[in-house]
Short mmCIF file of C-alpha atoms and ligand atoms in Angstrom, two decimals:
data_model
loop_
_atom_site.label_atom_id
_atom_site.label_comp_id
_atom_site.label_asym_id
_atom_site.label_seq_id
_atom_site.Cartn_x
_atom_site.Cartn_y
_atom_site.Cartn_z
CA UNK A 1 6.71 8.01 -35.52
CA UNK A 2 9.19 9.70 -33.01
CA UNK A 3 7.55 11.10 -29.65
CA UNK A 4 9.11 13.02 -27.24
CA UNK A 5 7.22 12.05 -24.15
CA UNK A 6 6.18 8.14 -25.08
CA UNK A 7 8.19 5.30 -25.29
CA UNK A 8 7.01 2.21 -27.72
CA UNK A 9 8.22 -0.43 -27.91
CA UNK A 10 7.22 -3.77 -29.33
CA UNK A 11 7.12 -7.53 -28.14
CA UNK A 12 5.62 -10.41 -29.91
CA UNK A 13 2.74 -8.54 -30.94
CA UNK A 14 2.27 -6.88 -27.84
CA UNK A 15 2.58 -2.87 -27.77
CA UNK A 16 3.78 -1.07 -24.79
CA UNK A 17 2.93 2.68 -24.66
CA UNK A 18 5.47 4.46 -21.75
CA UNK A 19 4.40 7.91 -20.94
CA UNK A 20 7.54 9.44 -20.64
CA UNK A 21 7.99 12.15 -18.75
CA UNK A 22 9.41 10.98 -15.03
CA UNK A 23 10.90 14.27 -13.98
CA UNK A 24 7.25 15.31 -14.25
CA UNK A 25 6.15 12.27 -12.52
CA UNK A 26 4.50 11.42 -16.37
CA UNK A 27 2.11 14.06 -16.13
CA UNK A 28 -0.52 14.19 -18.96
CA UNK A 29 0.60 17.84 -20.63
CA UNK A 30 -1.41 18.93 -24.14
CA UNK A 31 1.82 18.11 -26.11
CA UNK A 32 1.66 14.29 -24.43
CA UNK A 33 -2.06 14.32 -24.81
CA UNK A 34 -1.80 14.79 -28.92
CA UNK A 35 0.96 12.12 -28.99
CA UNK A 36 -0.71 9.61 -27.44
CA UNK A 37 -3.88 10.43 -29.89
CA UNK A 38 -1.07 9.49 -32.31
CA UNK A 39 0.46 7.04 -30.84
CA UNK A 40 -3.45 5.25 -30.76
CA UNK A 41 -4.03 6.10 -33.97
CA UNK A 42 -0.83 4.51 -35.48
CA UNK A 43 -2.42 1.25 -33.17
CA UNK A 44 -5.43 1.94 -34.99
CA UNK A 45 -3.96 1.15 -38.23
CA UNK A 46 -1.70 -1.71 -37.64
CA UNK A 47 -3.51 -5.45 -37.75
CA UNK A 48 -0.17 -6.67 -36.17
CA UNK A 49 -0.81 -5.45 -32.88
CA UNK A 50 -2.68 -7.67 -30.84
CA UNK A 51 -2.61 -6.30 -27.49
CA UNK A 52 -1.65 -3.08 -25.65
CA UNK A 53 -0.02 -2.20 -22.60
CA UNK A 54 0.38 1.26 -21.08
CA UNK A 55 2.28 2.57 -18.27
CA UNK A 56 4.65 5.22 -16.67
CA UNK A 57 8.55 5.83 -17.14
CA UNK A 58 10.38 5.49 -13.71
CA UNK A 59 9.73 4.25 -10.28
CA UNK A 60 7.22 6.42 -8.60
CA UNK A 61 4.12 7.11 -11.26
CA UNK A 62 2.33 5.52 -13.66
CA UNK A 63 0.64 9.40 -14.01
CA UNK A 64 0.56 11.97 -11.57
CA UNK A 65 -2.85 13.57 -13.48
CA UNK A 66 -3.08 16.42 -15.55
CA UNK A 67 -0.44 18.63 -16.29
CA UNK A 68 -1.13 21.01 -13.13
CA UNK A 69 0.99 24.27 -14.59
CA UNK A 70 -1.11 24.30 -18.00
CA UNK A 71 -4.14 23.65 -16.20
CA UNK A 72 -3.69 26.84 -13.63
CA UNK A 73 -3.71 28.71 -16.47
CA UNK A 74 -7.16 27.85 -18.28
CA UNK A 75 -10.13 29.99 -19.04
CA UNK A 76 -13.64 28.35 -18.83
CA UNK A 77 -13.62 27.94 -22.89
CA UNK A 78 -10.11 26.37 -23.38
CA UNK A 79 -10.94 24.35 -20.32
CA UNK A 80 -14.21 22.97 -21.45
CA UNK A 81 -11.94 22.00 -24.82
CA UNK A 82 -9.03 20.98 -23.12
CA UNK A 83 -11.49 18.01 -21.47
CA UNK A 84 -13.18 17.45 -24.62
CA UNK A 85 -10.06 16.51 -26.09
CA UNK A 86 -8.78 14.51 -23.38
CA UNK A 87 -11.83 12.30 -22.99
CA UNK A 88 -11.76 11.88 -27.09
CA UNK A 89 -8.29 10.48 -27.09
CA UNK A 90 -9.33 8.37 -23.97
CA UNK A 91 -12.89 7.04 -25.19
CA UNK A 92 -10.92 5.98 -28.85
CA UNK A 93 -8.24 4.01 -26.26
CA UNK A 94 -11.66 2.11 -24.48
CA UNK A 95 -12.58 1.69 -28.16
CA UNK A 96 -10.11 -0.37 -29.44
CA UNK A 97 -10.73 -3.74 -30.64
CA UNK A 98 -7.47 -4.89 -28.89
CA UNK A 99 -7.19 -5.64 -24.98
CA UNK A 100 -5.45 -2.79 -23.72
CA UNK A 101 -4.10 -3.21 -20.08
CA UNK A 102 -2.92 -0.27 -17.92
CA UNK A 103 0.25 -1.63 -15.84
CA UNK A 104 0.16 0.68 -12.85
CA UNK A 105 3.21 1.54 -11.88
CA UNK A 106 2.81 4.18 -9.27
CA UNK A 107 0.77 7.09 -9.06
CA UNK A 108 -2.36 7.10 -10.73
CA UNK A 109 -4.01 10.03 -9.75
CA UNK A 110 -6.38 12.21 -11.74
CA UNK A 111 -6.07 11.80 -15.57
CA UNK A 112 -3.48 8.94 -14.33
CA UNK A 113 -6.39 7.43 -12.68
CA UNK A 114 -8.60 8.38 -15.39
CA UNK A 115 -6.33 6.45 -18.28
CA UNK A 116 -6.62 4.06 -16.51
CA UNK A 117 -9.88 3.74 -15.91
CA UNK A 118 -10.11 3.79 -19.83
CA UNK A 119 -8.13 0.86 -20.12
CA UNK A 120 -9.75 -2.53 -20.36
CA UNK A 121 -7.81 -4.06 -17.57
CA UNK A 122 -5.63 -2.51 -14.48
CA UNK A 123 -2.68 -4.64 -13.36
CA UNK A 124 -1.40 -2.36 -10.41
CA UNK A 125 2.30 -2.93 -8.10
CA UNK A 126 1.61 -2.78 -4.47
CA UNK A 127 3.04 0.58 -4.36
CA UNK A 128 0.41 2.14 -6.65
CA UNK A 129 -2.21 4.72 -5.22
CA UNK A 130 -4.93 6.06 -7.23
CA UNK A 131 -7.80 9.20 -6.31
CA UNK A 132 -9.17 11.53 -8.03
CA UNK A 133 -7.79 14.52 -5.95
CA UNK A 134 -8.77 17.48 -8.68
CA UNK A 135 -11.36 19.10 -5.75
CA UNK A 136 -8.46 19.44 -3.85
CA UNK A 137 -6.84 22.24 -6.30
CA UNK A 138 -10.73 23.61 -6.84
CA UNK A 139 -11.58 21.54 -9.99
CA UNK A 140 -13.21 18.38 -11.41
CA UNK A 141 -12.13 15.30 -13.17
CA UNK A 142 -12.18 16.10 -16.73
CA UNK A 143 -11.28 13.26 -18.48
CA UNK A 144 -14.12 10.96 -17.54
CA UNK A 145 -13.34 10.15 -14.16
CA UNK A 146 -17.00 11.01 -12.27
CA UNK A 147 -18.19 8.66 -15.33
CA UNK A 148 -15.98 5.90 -15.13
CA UNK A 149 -15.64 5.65 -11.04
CA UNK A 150 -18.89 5.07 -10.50
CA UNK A 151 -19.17 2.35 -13.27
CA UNK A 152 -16.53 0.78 -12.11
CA UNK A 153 -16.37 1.02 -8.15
CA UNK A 154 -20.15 1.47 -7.91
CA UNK A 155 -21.76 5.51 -6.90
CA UNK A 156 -21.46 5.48 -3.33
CA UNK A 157 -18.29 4.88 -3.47
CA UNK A 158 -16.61 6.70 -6.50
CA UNK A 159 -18.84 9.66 -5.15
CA UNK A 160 -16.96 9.41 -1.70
CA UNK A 161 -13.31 9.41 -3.22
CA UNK A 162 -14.54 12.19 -5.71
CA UNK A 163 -15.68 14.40 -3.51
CA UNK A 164 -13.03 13.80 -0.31
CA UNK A 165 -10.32 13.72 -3.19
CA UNK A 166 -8.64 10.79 -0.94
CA UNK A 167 -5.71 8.45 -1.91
CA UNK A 168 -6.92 4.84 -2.34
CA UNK A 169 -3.92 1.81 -2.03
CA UNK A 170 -3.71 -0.63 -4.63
CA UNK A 171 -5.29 -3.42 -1.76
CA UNK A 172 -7.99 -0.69 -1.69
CA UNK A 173 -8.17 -0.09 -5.14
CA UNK A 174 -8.51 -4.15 -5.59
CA UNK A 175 -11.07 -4.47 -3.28
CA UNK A 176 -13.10 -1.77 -4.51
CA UNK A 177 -13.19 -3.05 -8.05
CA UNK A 178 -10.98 -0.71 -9.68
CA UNK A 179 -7.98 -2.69 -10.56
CA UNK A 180 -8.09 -7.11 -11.22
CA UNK A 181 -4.73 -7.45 -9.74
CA UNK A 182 -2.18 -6.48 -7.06
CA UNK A 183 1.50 -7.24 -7.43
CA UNK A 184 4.84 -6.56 -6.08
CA UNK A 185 6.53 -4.01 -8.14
CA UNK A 186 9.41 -6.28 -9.75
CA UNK A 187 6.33 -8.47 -10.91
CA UNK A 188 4.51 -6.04 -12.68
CA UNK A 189 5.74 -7.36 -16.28
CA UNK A 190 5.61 -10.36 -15.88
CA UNK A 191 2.06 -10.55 -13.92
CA UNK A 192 0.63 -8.39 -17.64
CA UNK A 193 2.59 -10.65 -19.63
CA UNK A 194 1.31 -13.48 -18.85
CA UNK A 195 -2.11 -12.52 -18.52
CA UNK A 196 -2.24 -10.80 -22.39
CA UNK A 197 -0.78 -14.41 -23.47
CA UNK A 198 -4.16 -16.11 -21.63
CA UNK A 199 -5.95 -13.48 -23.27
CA UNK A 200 -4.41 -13.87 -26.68
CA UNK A 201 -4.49 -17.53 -26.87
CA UNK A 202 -8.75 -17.28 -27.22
CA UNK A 203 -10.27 -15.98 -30.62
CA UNK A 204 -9.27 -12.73 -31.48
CA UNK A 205 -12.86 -12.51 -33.00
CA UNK A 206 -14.10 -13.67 -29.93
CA UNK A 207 -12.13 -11.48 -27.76
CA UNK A 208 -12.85 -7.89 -29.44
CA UNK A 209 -16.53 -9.21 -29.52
CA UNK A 210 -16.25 -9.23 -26.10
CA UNK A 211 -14.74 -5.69 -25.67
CA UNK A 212 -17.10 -4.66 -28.41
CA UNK A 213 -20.25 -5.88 -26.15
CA UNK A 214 -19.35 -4.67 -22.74
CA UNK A 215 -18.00 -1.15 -24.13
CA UNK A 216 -21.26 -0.37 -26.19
CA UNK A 217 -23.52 -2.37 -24.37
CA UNK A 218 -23.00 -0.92 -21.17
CA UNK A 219 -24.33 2.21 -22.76
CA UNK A 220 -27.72 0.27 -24.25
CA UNK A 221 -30.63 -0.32 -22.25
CA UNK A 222 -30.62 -4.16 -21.72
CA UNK A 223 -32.82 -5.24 -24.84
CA UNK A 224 -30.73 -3.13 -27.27
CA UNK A 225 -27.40 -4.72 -25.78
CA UNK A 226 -28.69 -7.88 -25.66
CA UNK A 227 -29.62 -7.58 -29.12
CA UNK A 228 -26.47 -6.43 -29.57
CA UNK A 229 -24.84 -9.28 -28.10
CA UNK A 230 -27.05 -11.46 -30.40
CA UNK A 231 -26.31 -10.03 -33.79
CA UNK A 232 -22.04 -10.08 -32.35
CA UNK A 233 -22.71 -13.88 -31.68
CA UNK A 234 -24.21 -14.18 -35.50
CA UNK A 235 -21.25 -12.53 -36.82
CA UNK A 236 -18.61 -14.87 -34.71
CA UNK A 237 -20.93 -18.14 -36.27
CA UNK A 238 -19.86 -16.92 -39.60
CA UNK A 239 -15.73 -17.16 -38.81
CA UNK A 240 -13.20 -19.50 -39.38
CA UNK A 241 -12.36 -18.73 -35.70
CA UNK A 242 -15.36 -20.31 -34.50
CA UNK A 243 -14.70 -23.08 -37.17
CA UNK A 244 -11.86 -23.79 -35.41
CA UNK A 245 -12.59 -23.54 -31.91
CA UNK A 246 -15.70 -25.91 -32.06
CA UNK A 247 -13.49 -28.25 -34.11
CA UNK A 248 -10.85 -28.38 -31.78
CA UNK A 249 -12.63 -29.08 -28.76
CA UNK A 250 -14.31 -31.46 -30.50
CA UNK A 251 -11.32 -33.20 -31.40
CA UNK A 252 -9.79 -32.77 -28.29
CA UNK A 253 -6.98 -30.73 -29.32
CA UNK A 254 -5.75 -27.01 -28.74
CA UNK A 255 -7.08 -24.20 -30.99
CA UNK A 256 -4.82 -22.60 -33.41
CA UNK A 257 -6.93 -19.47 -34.22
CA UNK A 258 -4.44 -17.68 -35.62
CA UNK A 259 -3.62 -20.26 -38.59
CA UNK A 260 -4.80 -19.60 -42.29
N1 LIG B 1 1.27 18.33 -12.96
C1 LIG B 1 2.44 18.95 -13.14
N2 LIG B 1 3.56 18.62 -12.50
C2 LIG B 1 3.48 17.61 -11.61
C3 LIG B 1 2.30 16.92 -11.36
C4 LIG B 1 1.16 17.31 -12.10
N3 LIG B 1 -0.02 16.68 -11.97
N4 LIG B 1 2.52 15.98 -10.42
C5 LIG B 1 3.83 16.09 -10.10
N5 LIG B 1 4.41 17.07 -10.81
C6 LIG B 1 5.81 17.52 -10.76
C7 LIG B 1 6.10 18.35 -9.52
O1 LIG B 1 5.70 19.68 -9.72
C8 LIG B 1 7.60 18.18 -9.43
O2 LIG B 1 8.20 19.00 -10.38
P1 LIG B 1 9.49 19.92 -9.99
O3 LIG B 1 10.53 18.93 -9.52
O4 LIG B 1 9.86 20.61 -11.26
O5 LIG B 1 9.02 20.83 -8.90
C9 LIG B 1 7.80 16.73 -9.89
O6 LIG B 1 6.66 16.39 -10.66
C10 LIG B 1 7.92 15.74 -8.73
O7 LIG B 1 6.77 15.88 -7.93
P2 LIG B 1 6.80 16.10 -6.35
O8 LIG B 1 5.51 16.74 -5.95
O9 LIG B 1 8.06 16.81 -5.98
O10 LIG B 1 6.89 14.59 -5.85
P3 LIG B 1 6.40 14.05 -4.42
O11 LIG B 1 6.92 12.67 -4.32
O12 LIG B 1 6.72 15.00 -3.34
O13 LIG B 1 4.78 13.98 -4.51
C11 LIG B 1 2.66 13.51 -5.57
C12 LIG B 1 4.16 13.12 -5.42
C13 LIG B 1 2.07 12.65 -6.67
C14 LIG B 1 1.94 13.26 -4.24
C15 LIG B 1 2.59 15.01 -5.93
O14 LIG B 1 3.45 15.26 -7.02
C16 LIG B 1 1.20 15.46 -6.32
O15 LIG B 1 0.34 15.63 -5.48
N6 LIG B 1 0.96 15.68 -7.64
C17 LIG B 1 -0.29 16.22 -8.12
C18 LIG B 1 -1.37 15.18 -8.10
C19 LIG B 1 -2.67 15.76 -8.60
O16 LIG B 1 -3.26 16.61 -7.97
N7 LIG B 1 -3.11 15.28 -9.77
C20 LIG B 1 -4.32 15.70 -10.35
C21 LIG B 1 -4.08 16.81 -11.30
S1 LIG B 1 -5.60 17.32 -12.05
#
């Protein structure tokens, strides 16, 4: 499918989503909202795809937030769907059975920081800055941002850079817990590169398993997740992949899960 404001391209399995709109420093409008509900859904569908990557065209933002001109313009009805829709597209992105890694480019700030947030993983350059700064122009985060802060960065505080509406540095952002890794810019590709090929070297099983578990059982009270944790580790007992990793350790050579 053709999009107007994404890029995809392809790389040994790996898919790179670009939002595309750099003049706009990439921000989120409804028309680049619905194609990157495609642009999932089309990742949805295709077994080949192993891991994703997403990230911002240009030098300066990974996403600036939501499209600030179409917002102004909301009433309370289109609003409320407006962030309904948004936090669809984003929850189905957390859902995926893939790792999907947000390569942080620049800017992340509101439903920048937000997509980000709904990736599985944030690789950020040095020069990235996230916040949530939507109190600032009167409003709040709409596509899950007072929901994934605080589960990420802990209440005290996501509540503090929600309500201030601050900037945070990527060497705050790391130490806070909301992004795994700091690089310099030139790096960034590289840095994600190499650690989707750690990540895709494991059991694919294994590995959505693992996404399925935290993503699900984070919403559980602890008995239902760790029953849910159980019944994943029955189902991996019953594959090949686990077949094979045993074996290999066993025989003291490298897994090839993705044989057969
Ligand atoms: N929505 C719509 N347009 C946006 C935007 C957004 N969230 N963020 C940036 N843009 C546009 C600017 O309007 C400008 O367009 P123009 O050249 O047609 O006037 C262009 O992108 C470049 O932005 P500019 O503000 O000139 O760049 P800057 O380097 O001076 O500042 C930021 C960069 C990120 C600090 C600034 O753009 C900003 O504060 N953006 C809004 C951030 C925000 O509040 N996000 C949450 C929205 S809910």
């Amino acid at each position: 499918m053709n999009f107007e404001n994404l890029k995809i391209t392809d790389s040994g399995g790996i898919r790179t989503i670009t939002i595309n709109r750099p003049e706009k420093l990439n921000a989120l409008n409804v028309a680049t909202i619905a194609e990157l509900s495609s642009a999932i859904s089309e990742v949805e569908a295709d077994d080949g795809i192993e891991a994703l990557v997403i990230t911002g065209a240009g030098e300066k933002a990974f996403v600036a937030g939501a499209d600030i001109s179409e917002l102004s313009t909301l009433g309370p009805v289109e609003a409320k769907e407006f962030a309904l829709r948004g936090q669809e597209v984003f929850r189905r992105l957390e859902r995926l059975a893939i790792p999907v890694i947000a390569a942080v480019n620049g800017y992340a700030l509101g439903g920048g920081c937000e997509l980000s947030m709904a990736c599985h993983i944030r690789v950020a350059s040095s020069k990235a800055v996230f916040g949530q700064p939507e109190v600032k122009l009167g409003l709040i985060p709409g596509y899950g941002g007072t929901q994934r802060l605080p589960r990420l960065v802990g209440r005290g505080r996501a509540v503090e850079m929600l309500l201030t509406g601050r900037n945070v540095t990527a060497e705050e952002a790391q130490r806070i817990g909301l992004v795994n890794a700091v690089c310099e810019p030139d790096e960034l590709e590289v840095v994600v590169t190499e650690l989707l090929v750690s990540i895709l070297a494991n059991g694919p099983l294994a590995v959505s398993h693992c996404l399925e578990a935290v993503n699900s059982g984070l919403e559980m009270c602890l008995d239902d997740a760790s029953l849910l944790e159980a019944t994943l580790f029955g189902v991996g007992a019953a594959s090949d992949q686990m077949r094979e990793g045993t074996t290999a350790f066993l025989e003291r050579r490298k897994p090839d899960f993705r044989k057969g």
